[in-house]
Amino acid sequence: MGLMTLDVPEASAGYSHYGVLARFETAKALYRACEAVRDAGYSKWDALTPFPVHGLEKAMGLKPSKLPFLVLATGLSGAGLGFALQSWVHIQGYPLIISGKPLFTWPAFVPVTFELGVLGAALGAVLGMFAFNKLPTYHHPLFRSKNFTRVTDDGLFIAIEAWDPKYDDRDTAEFLSGLGAVEVEHVPIDDPADDSDGGGAA
Amino acid sequence: MAQSQDNTQEPVAGRAPLIVGGYDFRSLTEAVAVPVERKTPIGWWFFFLPSLAMLGLFGVSIGWLFWEGTGIWGLNNPVNWGFAIVNFVFWVGIGHAGTLISAILFLFRQKWRTSINRAAEAMTIFAVMCALVFPGIHVGRVWVAYWMFPLPNQMDMWPNFRSPLIWDVFAVSIYGTVSLMFWYVGLIPDLATIRDRAKTRIKQIAYGIFALGWRGSHRNWLHYERAYLMLAGLATPLVLSVHSVVSMDFATAQLPGWHTTIFPPYFVAGAIFSGFAMVMTLMLICRVLFEMEDIITMRHLENMAKIMLLTGCMVGYAYGIEMFIAWYSGNPYEQFAFANRALGPYAWAYWIMVSCNVLTPQLFWFKKMRNHIGWLFISSILINIGMWFERFVIVTSSLHRDFLPANWDYYQATFWDFASLIGSFGLFFTMFCLFARFLPLVATAEVKTVLPEADPHQGEELVRVVPAGAGTEPAPQAAPAGGGGS
C-alpha cells in the first residue's frame, strides 16, 4: 500500500499520457458506455462517479469483491483469540475459584468472544477495503485534470488507460465520444503544473 | 426555504420522493457543502459557546473529583451507584439510535435513512464518548483504571472475564471503535467532495488527508460498498449486544428490581427510544440552522416519530410486565421493590418516567401530531428527560431499599453530581457543534443514490415525480448538471 505513490503500474514507463478521460451526462449514458467499453475488449479502464451507480459492475464486467472472505477470516481470528485469552487467563494465568465453579467456565466467555469477533471482522472490513482499494493514494494522474474535480460532485467519467493493449490515442478518444461522452480529454502522467494538453472538448 | 412539498403522503402510484425541492446532483452538493465552506453562522455560536461553557464545568467537576474523591457525590452506603452509572447507561442508550439508523435501516433497505444517517452516526460516537467518561472516572482510584483492561502487569493479575462489568468494558469500547470506523468510511467520499471544492490550500490538505485520495473509482466503490454492507451487518448484532450487556450489569445482581430476565430487550428498546428522541432534537435544530428542510424532510421526521411511538410502547409494555412479574413471582422482596418504586420515596421519579416515556409518545398515533414541528421538539425533550429518569429509577430506587432495613437510606444528588451530568451534555453538544460546522452533515454520496436520475435504468416506465412547485422556484428537471459541462 504505497503512501504518496502513483496508482500507476510499472507499465506506465514510456507513456506520455495516463489515458483518455470522458465525461457522460447521465447515469444511463454512463451505464451504456461501460457496457460498450467492456464489449470492445478494454481491460485497463475504470468508471469514476460521485456515488456508486448501482449495477455498474455488471456493465463493467467486474467480479464481486472478495472482501467477505477476508472479513470472515479476521472475524474468526478475533473471536478465537478472544476465547483463547479468556480461557488462558482463567485456567493458567490467574486461576481463581469463584463460587465453587470450574475454571473453564466457557458460557461466561461468550460475550467477550463475540465482541472481539466483531472487532476483528470490522477491522478486516475497513483495513481490507483500504488495502484492496490502495487507499490512501494521494497522487494520481487523474487529479491533473481540471474537469475531474466534478467526480465528487456531478461528473460521471470513464477513464481508459494508455497501457491497455487496445488503446490508441485517437481511436479510443473517438470511440468514447461516439458513445455519447460530452467531454473527452487526454490526461498527462507527469508535471502536475501542466494541464494544458488536456481539456479539449470533443 | 419553507416546506415546499408534502412528501408524507404515499401517492397511489409510485413512491413519494425521499427529498423534495427539485435537487439534482450539483445542487445537492451545494446544499451540503456550503454550510461547511461559508462563514460560521451567528446561530452556531449561540449553541457552541454555552456548550463549551458546560464542557468547562465538566472539566472542573472531573478535576475536583480526582482531587477529592467520590465523596463529593451524594453516594451513601446502600446507594453506591449514583449519577455516574445513570449517566453512563443514558449516554450509551442515546448512541443506539445512530447505529439503528445507519446499520439496521440500511439492512432493511429503508432508503430514507440516507438524509439523517451521517448526523445520527456522529451522535452515536459523541454519546459513546460521554458514556465512556463515567466508568473511567467513577472507579475512585482513577490511577488504576487500567485494571479494567487485560494488560500484563507486574502483579500478574488479570480481569475476571466472568463478570458482566468486564463484558461491558469490551462491549462499549468495541461499540465506540466500530461506530467510529463505520462513520469514517461513510465520510470518505464526502470529504473528497469538500477537498475538490476547497478554495484554500489549507482546506485542500486538511480534508485531503482524510479523504485518502478518494477518486470515485467504481473498482473502489465495489469494495467500498461491500465493506459498508459488512459493517452494517456487524454493527446490527453489536448494537443489540451492547445494551444487553449493559443491562446484565444489573440483571446478574440479586437485587430485587434488577434481577429480571426482561432487562436485555427492555434496555435495547429504551435505548433506541431515547436515541431517536435525541436525533429528533438535533435534526429539528440542524435542518433549520443549515437550511436543509428539503433534505431532512417532514417524511423523515414522521418516520422517526413512528419509531418513537413503537419503541415507547415497548418500553411501556416492559414497565407493565415488570410490575406483573413482581406480583406473579410471589417473592415478597420483588413485590416490595416494585410497590416501593411506584409509591415509595422515589415515586416522584417513577411517575416522571412513566408520564414522559409512556404517555408522551401516544400522541404520535395521530398524523397531525407526527407532523407538528413544535410537538416533535417538545416530545423529544420530554422523552429524553423520561429516559434519563428511567435509569435513575432503576439504579437508585432498587438500591436504596435492599434486603436489610437497617441499611436503608435516601440518595440525594449533590452539586457535583449535577455538574457532571450537565458537563457531559456540554461534551456532547460541543462535539456535535464542531461536527456540524466542519463536516458534511448529510451523507451526500448516499443521498445522490436515491435521486431518481442516479438510476442507470431510469427509463420509460419510471417517471420522475417533479415537485408541483408550491411557491418555490419551478425547477424544471433538465438533464442533471447541464450547467458547467461542454
JSON list of C-alpha atoms in Angstrom, two decimals, chain B residues 137-316:
[
{"chain": "B", "resi": 137, "resn": "ILE", "atom": "CA", "xyz": [-13.90, 8.46, 36.42]},
{"chain": "B", "resi": 138, "resn": "HIS", "atom": "CA", "xyz": [-16.23, 6.68, 38.84]},
{"chain": "B", "resi": 139, "resn": "VAL", "atom": "CA", "xyz": [-13.81, 3.99, 39.97]},
{"chain": "B", "resi": 140, "resn": "GLY", "atom": "CA", "xyz": [-12.45, 6.08, 42.81]},
{"chain": "B", "resi": 141, "resn": "ARG", "atom": "CA", "xyz": [-8.79, 5.20, 42.35]},
{"chain": "B", "resi": 142, "resn": "VAL", "atom": "CA", "xyz": [-8.57, 6.53, 38.82]},
{"chain": "B", "resi": 143, "resn": "TRP", "atom": "CA", "xyz": [-4.87, 5.83, 38.58]},
{"chain": "B", "resi": 144, "resn": "VAL", "atom": "CA", "xyz": [-5.64, 2.11, 38.42]},
{"chain": "B", "resi": 145, "resn": "ALA", "atom": "CA", "xyz": [-8.44, 2.43, 35.87]},
{"chain": "B", "resi": 146, "resn": "TYR", "atom": "CA", "xyz": [-6.25, 0.42, 33.51]},
{"chain": "B", "resi": 147, "resn": "TRP", "atom": "CA", "xyz": [-7.11, -2.67, 35.58]},
{"chain": "B", "resi": 148, "resn": "MET", "atom": "CA", "xyz": [-10.27, -2.79, 33.51]},
{"chain": "B", "resi": 149, "resn": "PHE", "atom": "CA", "xyz": [-8.23, -3.98, 30.53]},
{"chain": "B", "resi": 150, "resn": "PRO", "atom": "CA", "xyz": [-6.44, -7.32, 30.21]},
{"chain": "B", "resi": 151, "resn": "LEU", "atom": "CA", "xyz": [-2.95, -5.85, 30.28]},
{"chain": "B", "resi": 152, "resn": "PRO", "atom": "CA", "xyz": [0.04, -7.84, 31.51]},
{"chain": "B", "resi": 153, "resn": "ASN", "atom": "CA", "xyz": [1.28, -6.24, 34.74]},
{"chain": "B", "resi": 154, "resn": "GLN", "atom": "CA", "xyz": [3.87, -6.75, 37.46]},
{"chain": "B", "resi": 155, "resn": "MET", "atom": "CA", "xyz": [1.25, -8.21, 39.83]},
{"chain": "B", "resi": 156, "resn": "ASP", "atom": "CA", "xyz": [0.45, -10.98, 37.34]},
{"chain": "B", "resi": 157, "resn": "MET", "atom": "CA", "xyz": [-3.19, -10.05, 37.80]},
{"chain": "B", "resi": 158, "resn": "TRP", "atom": "CA", "xyz": [-5.95, -10.39, 35.18]},
{"chain": "B", "resi": 159, "resn": "PRO", "atom": "CA", "xyz": [-9.55, -9.22, 34.99]},
{"chain": "B", "resi": 160, "resn": "ASN", "atom": "CA", "xyz": [-12.38, -11.60, 35.82]},
{"chain": "B", "resi": 161, "resn": "PHE", "atom": "CA", "xyz": [-13.98, -12.41, 32.50]},
{"chain": "B", "resi": 162, "resn": "ARG", "atom": "CA", "xyz": [-16.96, -13.97, 34.24]},
{"chain": "B", "resi": 163, "resn": "SER", "atom": "CA", "xyz": [-18.16, -10.56, 35.37]},
{"chain": "B", "resi": 164, "resn": "PRO", "atom": "CA", "xyz": [-20.63, -8.55, 33.28]},
{"chain": "B", "resi": 165, "resn": "LEU", "atom": "CA", "xyz": [-18.69, -5.43, 34.23]},
{"chain": "B", "resi": 166, "resn": "ILE", "atom": "CA", "xyz": [-15.73, -6.60, 32.15]},
{"chain": "B", "resi": 167, "resn": "TRP", "atom": "CA", "xyz": [-18.10, -7.60, 29.33]},
{"chain": "B", "resi": 168, "resn": "ASP", "atom": "CA", "xyz": [-19.27, -4.02, 29.48]},
{"chain": "B", "resi": 169, "resn": "VAL", "atom": "CA", "xyz": [-15.75, -2.67, 29.03]},
{"chain": "B", "resi": 170, "resn": "PHE", "atom": "CA", "xyz": [-15.36, -4.74, 25.88]},
{"chain": "B", "resi": 171, "resn": "ALA", "atom": "CA", "xyz": [-18.88, -4.17, 24.55]},
{"chain": "B", "resi": 172, "resn": "VAL", "atom": "CA", "xyz": [-18.87, -0.38, 24.89]},
{"chain": "B", "resi": 173, "resn": "SER", "atom": "CA", "xyz": [-15.30, 0.27, 23.79]},
{"chain": "B", "resi": 174, "resn": "ILE", "atom": "CA", "xyz": [-15.67, -2.01, 20.75]},
{"chain": "B", "resi": 175, "resn": "TYR", "atom": "CA", "xyz": [-19.01, -0.40, 20.00]},
{"chain": "B", "resi": 176, "resn": "GLY", "atom": "CA", "xyz": [-17.34, 3.00, 20.02]},
{"chain": "B", "resi": 177, "resn": "THR", "atom": "CA", "xyz": [-14.50, 1.76, 17.78]},
{"chain": "B", "resi": 178, "resn": "VAL", "atom": "CA", "xyz": [-16.78, 0.10, 15.24]},
{"chain": "B", "resi": 179, "resn": "SER", "atom": "CA", "xyz": [-19.11, 3.12, 15.16]},
{"chain": "B", "resi": 180, "resn": "LEU", "atom": "CA", "xyz": [-16.16, 5.39, 14.52]},
{"chain": "B", "resi": 181, "resn": "MET", "atom": "CA", "xyz": [-14.93, 3.22, 11.65]},
{"chain": "B", "resi": 182, "resn": "PHE", "atom": "CA", "xyz": [-18.42, 2.98, 10.16]},
{"chain": "B", "resi": 183, "resn": "TRP", "atom": "CA", "xyz": [-18.82, 6.75, 10.33]},
{"chain": "B", "resi": 184, "resn": "TYR", "atom": "CA", "xyz": [-15.41, 7.43, 8.85]},
{"chain": "B", "resi": 185, "resn": "VAL", "atom": "CA", "xyz": [-15.88, 5.01, 5.96]},
{"chain": "B", "resi": 186, "resn": "GLY", "atom": "CA", "xyz": [-19.14, 6.78, 5.16]},
{"chain": "B", "resi": 187, "resn": "LEU", "atom": "CA", "xyz": [-17.40, 10.16, 5.32]},
{"chain": "B", "resi": 188, "resn": "ILE", "atom": "CA", "xyz": [-14.59, 9.40, 2.85]},
{"chain": "B", "resi": 189, "resn": "PRO", "atom": "CA", "xyz": [-16.44, 10.25, -0.41]},
{"chain": "B", "resi": 190, "resn": "ASP", "atom": "CA", "xyz": [-17.92, 13.40, 1.12]},
{"chain": "B", "resi": 191, "resn": "LEU", "atom": "CA", "xyz": [-14.55, 14.53, 2.44]},
{"chain": "B", "resi": 192, "resn": "ALA", "atom": "CA", "xyz": [-13.31, 14.14, -1.12]},
{"chain": "B", "resi": 193, "resn": "THR", "atom": "CA", "xyz": [-16.13, 16.42, -2.24]},
{"chain": "B", "resi": 194, "resn": "ILE", "atom": "CA", "xyz": [-15.07, 19.12, 0.21]},
{"chain": "B", "resi": 195, "resn": "ARG", "atom": "CA", "xyz": [-11.43, 18.60, -0.86]},
{"chain": "B", "resi": 196, "resn": "ASP", "atom": "CA", "xyz": [-12.30, 19.08, -4.52]},
{"chain": "B", "resi": 197, "resn": "ARG", "atom": "CA", "xyz": [-14.32, 22.22, -3.81]},
{"chain": "B", "resi": 198, "resn": "ALA", "atom": "CA", "xyz": [-11.79, 23.72, -1.42]},
{"chain": "B", "resi": 199, "resn": "LYS", "atom": "CA", "xyz": [-10.53, 27.17, -2.36]},
{"chain": "B", "resi": 200, "resn": "THR", "atom": "CA", "xyz": [-7.60, 27.37, 0.07]},
{"chain": "B", "resi": 201, "resn": "ARG", "atom": "CA", "xyz": [-4.53, 25.15, 0.24]},
{"chain": "B", "resi": 202, "resn": "ILE", "atom": "CA", "xyz": [-5.00, 24.51, 3.97]},
{"chain": "B", "resi": 203, "resn": "LYS", "atom": "CA", "xyz": [-8.51, 23.19, 3.45]},
{"chain": "B", "resi": 204, "resn": "GLN", "atom": "CA", "xyz": [-7.37, 21.12, 0.50]},
{"chain": "B", "resi": 205, "resn": "ILE", "atom": "CA", "xyz": [-4.71, 19.46, 2.61]},
{"chain": "B", "resi": 206, "resn": "ALA", "atom": "CA", "xyz": [-6.78, 19.13, 5.77]},
{"chain": "B", "resi": 207, "resn": "TYR", "atom": "CA", "xyz": [-9.76, 17.50, 4.07]},
{"chain": "B", "resi": 208, "resn": "GLY", "atom": "CA", "xyz": [-7.50, 15.83, 1.51]},
{"chain": "B", "resi": 209, "resn": "ILE", "atom": "CA", "xyz": [-5.57, 13.86, 4.11]},
{"chain": "B", "resi": 210, "resn": "PHE", "atom": "CA", "xyz": [-8.72, 12.33, 5.49]},
{"chain": "B", "resi": 211, "resn": "ALA", "atom": "CA", "xyz": [-10.24, 11.79, 2.03]},
{"chain": "B", "resi": 212, "resn": "LEU", "atom": "CA", "xyz": [-7.31, 9.36, 1.41]},
{"chain": "B", "resi": 213, "resn": "GLY", "atom": "CA", "xyz": [-7.13, 10.32, -2.26]},
{"chain": "B", "resi": 214, "resn": "TRP", "atom": "CA", "xyz": [-10.61, 9.01, -2.98]},
{"chain": "B", "resi": 215, "resn": "ARG", "atom": "CA", "xyz": [-11.45, 9.41, -6.66]},
{"chain": "B", "resi": 216, "resn": "GLY", "atom": "CA", "xyz": [-14.79, 7.66, -7.02]},
{"chain": "B", "resi": 217, "resn": "SER", "atom": "CA", "xyz": [-13.41, 4.75, -9.00]},
{"chain": "B", "resi": 218, "resn": "HIS", "atom": "CA", "xyz": [-16.05, 2.10, -9.46]},
{"chain": "B", "resi": 219, "resn": "ARG", "atom": "CA", "xyz": [-13.44, -0.56, -8.82]},
{"chain": "B", "resi": 220, "resn": "ASN", "atom": "CA", "xyz": [-13.13, 1.15, -5.42]},
{"chain": "B", "resi": 221, "resn": "TRP", "atom": "CA", "xyz": [-16.84, 1.60, -4.93]},
{"chain": "B", "resi": 222, "resn": "LEU", "atom": "CA", "xyz": [-17.23, -2.14, -5.35]},
{"chain": "B", "resi": 223, "resn": "HIS", "atom": "CA", "xyz": [-15.06, -2.95, -2.31]},
{"chain": "B", "resi": 224, "resn": "TYR", "atom": "CA", "xyz": [-16.33, 0.14, -0.51]},
{"chain": "B", "resi": 225, "resn": "GLU", "atom": "CA", "xyz": [-19.97, -0.84, -0.76]},
{"chain": "B", "resi": 226, "resn": "ARG", "atom": "CA", "xyz": [-19.16, -4.38, 0.28]},
{"chain": "B", "resi": 227, "resn": "ALA", "atom": "CA", "xyz": [-17.24, -3.09, 3.31]},
{"chain": "B", "resi": 228, "resn": "TYR", "atom": "CA", "xyz": [-20.16, -0.82, 4.19]},
{"chain": "B", "resi": 229, "resn": "LEU", "atom": "CA", "xyz": [-22.59, -3.72, 3.97]},
{"chain": "B", "resi": 230, "resn": "MET", "atom": "CA", "xyz": [-20.37, -5.91, 6.13]},
{"chain": "B", "resi": 231, "resn": "LEU", "atom": "CA", "xyz": [-20.02, -3.13, 8.71]},
{"chain": "B", "resi": 232, "resn": "ALA", "atom": "CA", "xyz": [-23.80, -2.72, 8.79]},
{"chain": "B", "resi": 233, "resn": "GLY", "atom": "CA", "xyz": [-24.18, -6.46, 9.24]},
{"chain": "B", "resi": 234, "resn": "LEU", "atom": "CA", "xyz": [-21.63, -6.42, 12.07]},
{"chain": "B", "resi": 235, "resn": "ALA", "atom": "CA", "xyz": [-22.98, -3.30, 13.78]},
{"chain": "B", "resi": 236, "resn": "THR", "atom": "CA", "xyz": [-26.50, -4.72, 13.94]},
{"chain": "B", "resi": 237, "resn": "PRO", "atom": "CA", "xyz": [-25.83, -7.63, 16.33]},
{"chain": "B", "resi": 238, "resn": "LEU", "atom": "CA", "xyz": [-23.20, -5.50, 18.05]},
{"chain": "B", "resi": 239, "resn": "VAL", "atom": "CA", "xyz": [-25.64, -2.74, 18.98]},
{"chain": "B", "resi": 240, "resn": "LEU", "atom": "CA", "xyz": [-28.15, -5.28, 20.27]},
{"chain": "B", "resi": 241, "resn": "SER", "atom": "CA", "xyz": [-25.42, -6.92, 22.33]},
{"chain": "B", "resi": 242, "resn": "VAL", "atom": "CA", "xyz": [-24.14, -3.67, 23.80]},
{"chain": "B", "resi": 243, "resn": "HIS", "atom": "CA", "xyz": [-27.22, -2.62, 25.69]},
{"chain": "B", "resi": 244, "resn": "SER", "atom": "CA", "xyz": [-27.97, -6.24, 26.55]},
{"chain": "B", "resi": 245, "resn": "VAL", "atom": "CA", "xyz": [-24.56, -6.44, 28.19]},
{"chain": "B", "resi": 246, "resn": "VAL", "atom": "CA", "xyz": [-25.16, -3.09, 29.91]},
{"chain": "B", "resi": 247, "resn": "SER", "atom": "CA", "xyz": [-28.42, -4.46, 31.28]},
{"chain": "B", "resi": 248, "resn": "MET", "atom": "CA", "xyz": [-26.60, -7.53, 32.60]},
{"chain": "B", "resi": 249, "resn": "ASP", "atom": "CA", "xyz": [-24.58, -5.27, 34.89]},
{"chain": "B", "resi": 250, "resn": "PHE", "atom": "CA", "xyz": [-27.89, -5.07, 36.71]},
{"chain": "B", "resi": 251, "resn": "ALA", "atom": "CA", "xyz": [-29.69, -8.27, 35.81]},
{"chain": "B", "resi": 252, "resn": "THR", "atom": "CA", "xyz": [-26.96, -10.61, 37.09]},
{"chain": "B", "resi": 253, "resn": "ALA", "atom": "CA", "xyz": [-27.12, -8.99, 40.53]},
{"chain": "B", "resi": 254, "resn": "GLN", "atom": "CA", "xyz": [-29.55, -10.49, 43.02]},
{"chain": "B", "resi": 255, "resn": "LEU", "atom": "CA", "xyz": [-31.06, -7.17, 43.98]},
{"chain": "B", "resi": 256, "resn": "PRO", "atom": "CA", "xyz": [-34.87, -7.03, 43.64]},
{"chain": "B", "resi": 257, "resn": "GLY", "atom": "CA", "xyz": [-35.67, -4.58, 40.86]},
{"chain": "B", "resi": 258, "resn": "TRP", "atom": "CA", "xyz": [-32.55, -5.53, 38.95]},
{"chain": "B", "resi": 259, "resn": "HIS", "atom": "CA", "xyz": [-32.72, -9.29, 38.87]},
{"chain": "B", "resi": 260, "resn": "THR", "atom": "CA", "xyz": [-35.08, -9.71, 35.90]},
{"chain": "B", "resi": 261, "resn": "THR", "atom": "CA", "xyz": [-34.73, -11.55, 32.62]},
{"chain": "B", "resi": 262, "resn": "ILE", "atom": "CA", "xyz": [-36.66, -8.88, 30.70]},
{"chain": "B", "resi": 263, "resn": "PHE", "atom": "CA", "xyz": [-33.78, -6.44, 31.05]},
{"chain": "B", "resi": 264, "resn": "PRO", "atom": "CA", "xyz": [-31.83, -7.03, 27.81]},
{"chain": "B", "resi": 265, "resn": "PRO", "atom": "CA", "xyz": [-34.68, -6.44, 25.33]},
{"chain": "B", "resi": 266, "resn": "TYR", "atom": "CA", "xyz": [-36.18, -3.79, 27.57]},
{"chain": "B", "resi": 267, "resn": "PHE", "atom": "CA", "xyz": [-32.91, -1.88, 27.69]},
{"chain": "B", "resi": 268, "resn": "VAL", "atom": "CA", "xyz": [-32.40, -2.14, 23.93]},
{"chain": "B", "resi": 269, "resn": "ALA", "atom": "CA", "xyz": [-35.89, -0.81, 23.21]},
{"chain": "B", "resi": 270, "resn": "GLY", "atom": "CA", "xyz": [-35.39, 2.02, 25.67]},
{"chain": "B", "resi": 271, "resn": "ALA", "atom": "CA", "xyz": [-32.02, 2.83, 24.15]},
{"chain": "B", "resi": 272, "resn": "ILE", "atom": "CA", "xyz": [-33.46, 3.14, 20.66]},
{"chain": "B", "resi": 273, "resn": "PHE", "atom": "CA", "xyz": [-36.36, 5.16, 22.03]},
{"chain": "B", "resi": 274, "resn": "SER", "atom": "CA", "xyz": [-34.15, 7.71, 23.76]},
{"chain": "B", "resi": 275, "resn": "GLY", "atom": "CA", "xyz": [-31.70, 7.79, 20.87]},
{"chain": "B", "resi": 276, "resn": "PHE", "atom": "CA", "xyz": [-34.39, 8.63, 18.36]},
{"chain": "B", "resi": 277, "resn": "ALA", "atom": "CA", "xyz": [-35.60, 11.39, 20.64]},
{"chain": "B", "resi": 278, "resn": "MET", "atom": "CA", "xyz": [-32.09, 12.83, 20.63]},
{"chain": "B", "resi": 279, "resn": "VAL", "atom": "CA", "xyz": [-31.77, 12.51, 16.84]},
{"chain": "B", "resi": 280, "resn": "MET", "atom": "CA", "xyz": [-35.10, 14.30, 16.57]},
{"chain": "B", "resi": 281, "resn": "THR", "atom": "CA", "xyz": [-33.95, 17.16, 18.81]},
{"chain": "B", "resi": 282, "resn": "LEU", "atom": "CA", "xyz": [-30.71, 17.58, 16.86]},
{"chain": "B", "resi": 283, "resn": "MET", "atom": "CA", "xyz": [-32.26, 17.28, 13.41]},
{"chain": "B", "resi": 284, "resn": "LEU", "atom": "CA", "xyz": [-35.01, 19.77, 14.16]},
{"chain": "B", "resi": 285, "resn": "ILE", "atom": "CA", "xyz": [-32.36, 22.34, 15.06]},
{"chain": "B", "resi": 286, "resn": "CYS", "atom": "CA", "xyz": [-29.88, 21.46, 12.28]},
{"chain": "B", "resi": 287, "resn": "ARG", "atom": "CA", "xyz": [-32.35, 21.45, 9.42]},
{"chain": "B", "resi": 288, "resn": "VAL", "atom": "CA", "xyz": [-33.39, 24.99, 10.28]},
{"chain": "B", "resi": 289, "resn": "LEU", "atom": "CA", "xyz": [-29.90, 26.28, 11.11]},
{"chain": "B", "resi": 290, "resn": "PHE", "atom": "CA", "xyz": [-28.35, 24.84, 7.94]},
{"chain": "B", "resi": 291, "resn": "GLU", "atom": "CA", "xyz": [-31.40, 25.32, 5.68]},
{"chain": "B", "resi": 292, "resn": "MET", "atom": "CA", "xyz": [-31.87, 21.65, 4.95]},
{"chain": "B", "resi": 293, "resn": "GLU", "atom": "CA", "xyz": [-35.64, 21.36, 5.26]},
{"chain": "B", "resi": 294, "resn": "ASP", "atom": "CA", "xyz": [-35.84, 19.82, 1.79]},
{"chain": "B", "resi": 295, "resn": "ILE", "atom": "CA", "xyz": [-33.24, 17.14, 2.52]},
{"chain": "B", "resi": 296, "resn": "ILE", "atom": "CA", "xyz": [-34.31, 16.32, 6.07]},
{"chain": "B", "resi": 297, "resn": "THR", "atom": "CA", "xyz": [-37.99, 16.43, 5.21]},
{"chain": "B", "resi": 298, "resn": "MET", "atom": "CA", "xyz": [-41.26, 16.03, 7.10]},
{"chain": "B", "resi": 299, "resn": "ARG", "atom": "CA", "xyz": [-41.25, 12.44, 5.94]},
{"chain": "B", "resi": 300, "resn": "HIS", "atom": "CA", "xyz": [-38.03, 11.76, 7.84]},
{"chain": "B", "resi": 301, "resn": "LEU", "atom": "CA", "xyz": [-39.40, 13.39, 10.95]},
{"chain": "B", "resi": 302, "resn": "GLU", "atom": "CA", "xyz": [-42.65, 11.48, 10.67]},
{"chain": "B", "resi": 303, "resn": "ASN", "atom": "CA", "xyz": [-40.85, 8.16, 10.24]},
{"chain": "B", "resi": 304, "resn": "MET", "atom": "CA", "xyz": [-38.78, 8.90, 13.33]},
{"chain": "B", "resi": 305, "resn": "ALA", "atom": "CA", "xyz": [-41.95, 9.75, 15.24]},
{"chain": "B", "resi": 306, "resn": "LYS", "atom": "CA", "xyz": [-43.38, 6.37, 14.25]},
{"chain": "B", "resi": 307, "resn": "ILE", "atom": "CA", "xyz": [-40.30, 4.56, 15.56]},
{"chain": "B", "resi": 308, "resn": "MET", "atom": "CA", "xyz": [-40.54, 6.59, 18.78]},
{"chain": "B", "resi": 309, "resn": "LEU", "atom": "CA", "xyz": [-44.18, 5.52, 19.12]},
{"chain": "B", "resi": 310, "resn": "LEU", "atom": "CA", "xyz": [-43.26, 1.87, 18.60]},
{"chain": "B", "resi": 311, "resn": "THR", "atom": "CA", "xyz": [-40.31, 1.82, 20.99]},
{"chain": "B", "resi": 312, "resn": "GLY", "atom": "CA", "xyz": [-42.22, 3.97, 23.50]},
{"chain": "B", "resi": 313, "resn": "CYS", "atom": "CA", "xyz": [-44.96, 1.35, 23.57]},
{"chain": "B", "resi": 314, "resn": "MET", "atom": "CA", "xyz": [-42.36, -1.40, 24.01]},
{"chain": "B", "resi": 315, "resn": "VAL", "atom": "CA", "xyz": [-40.89, 0.48, 26.96]},
{"chain": "B", "resi": 316, "resn": "GLY", "atom": "CA", "xyz": [-44.38, 0.98, 28.44]}
]
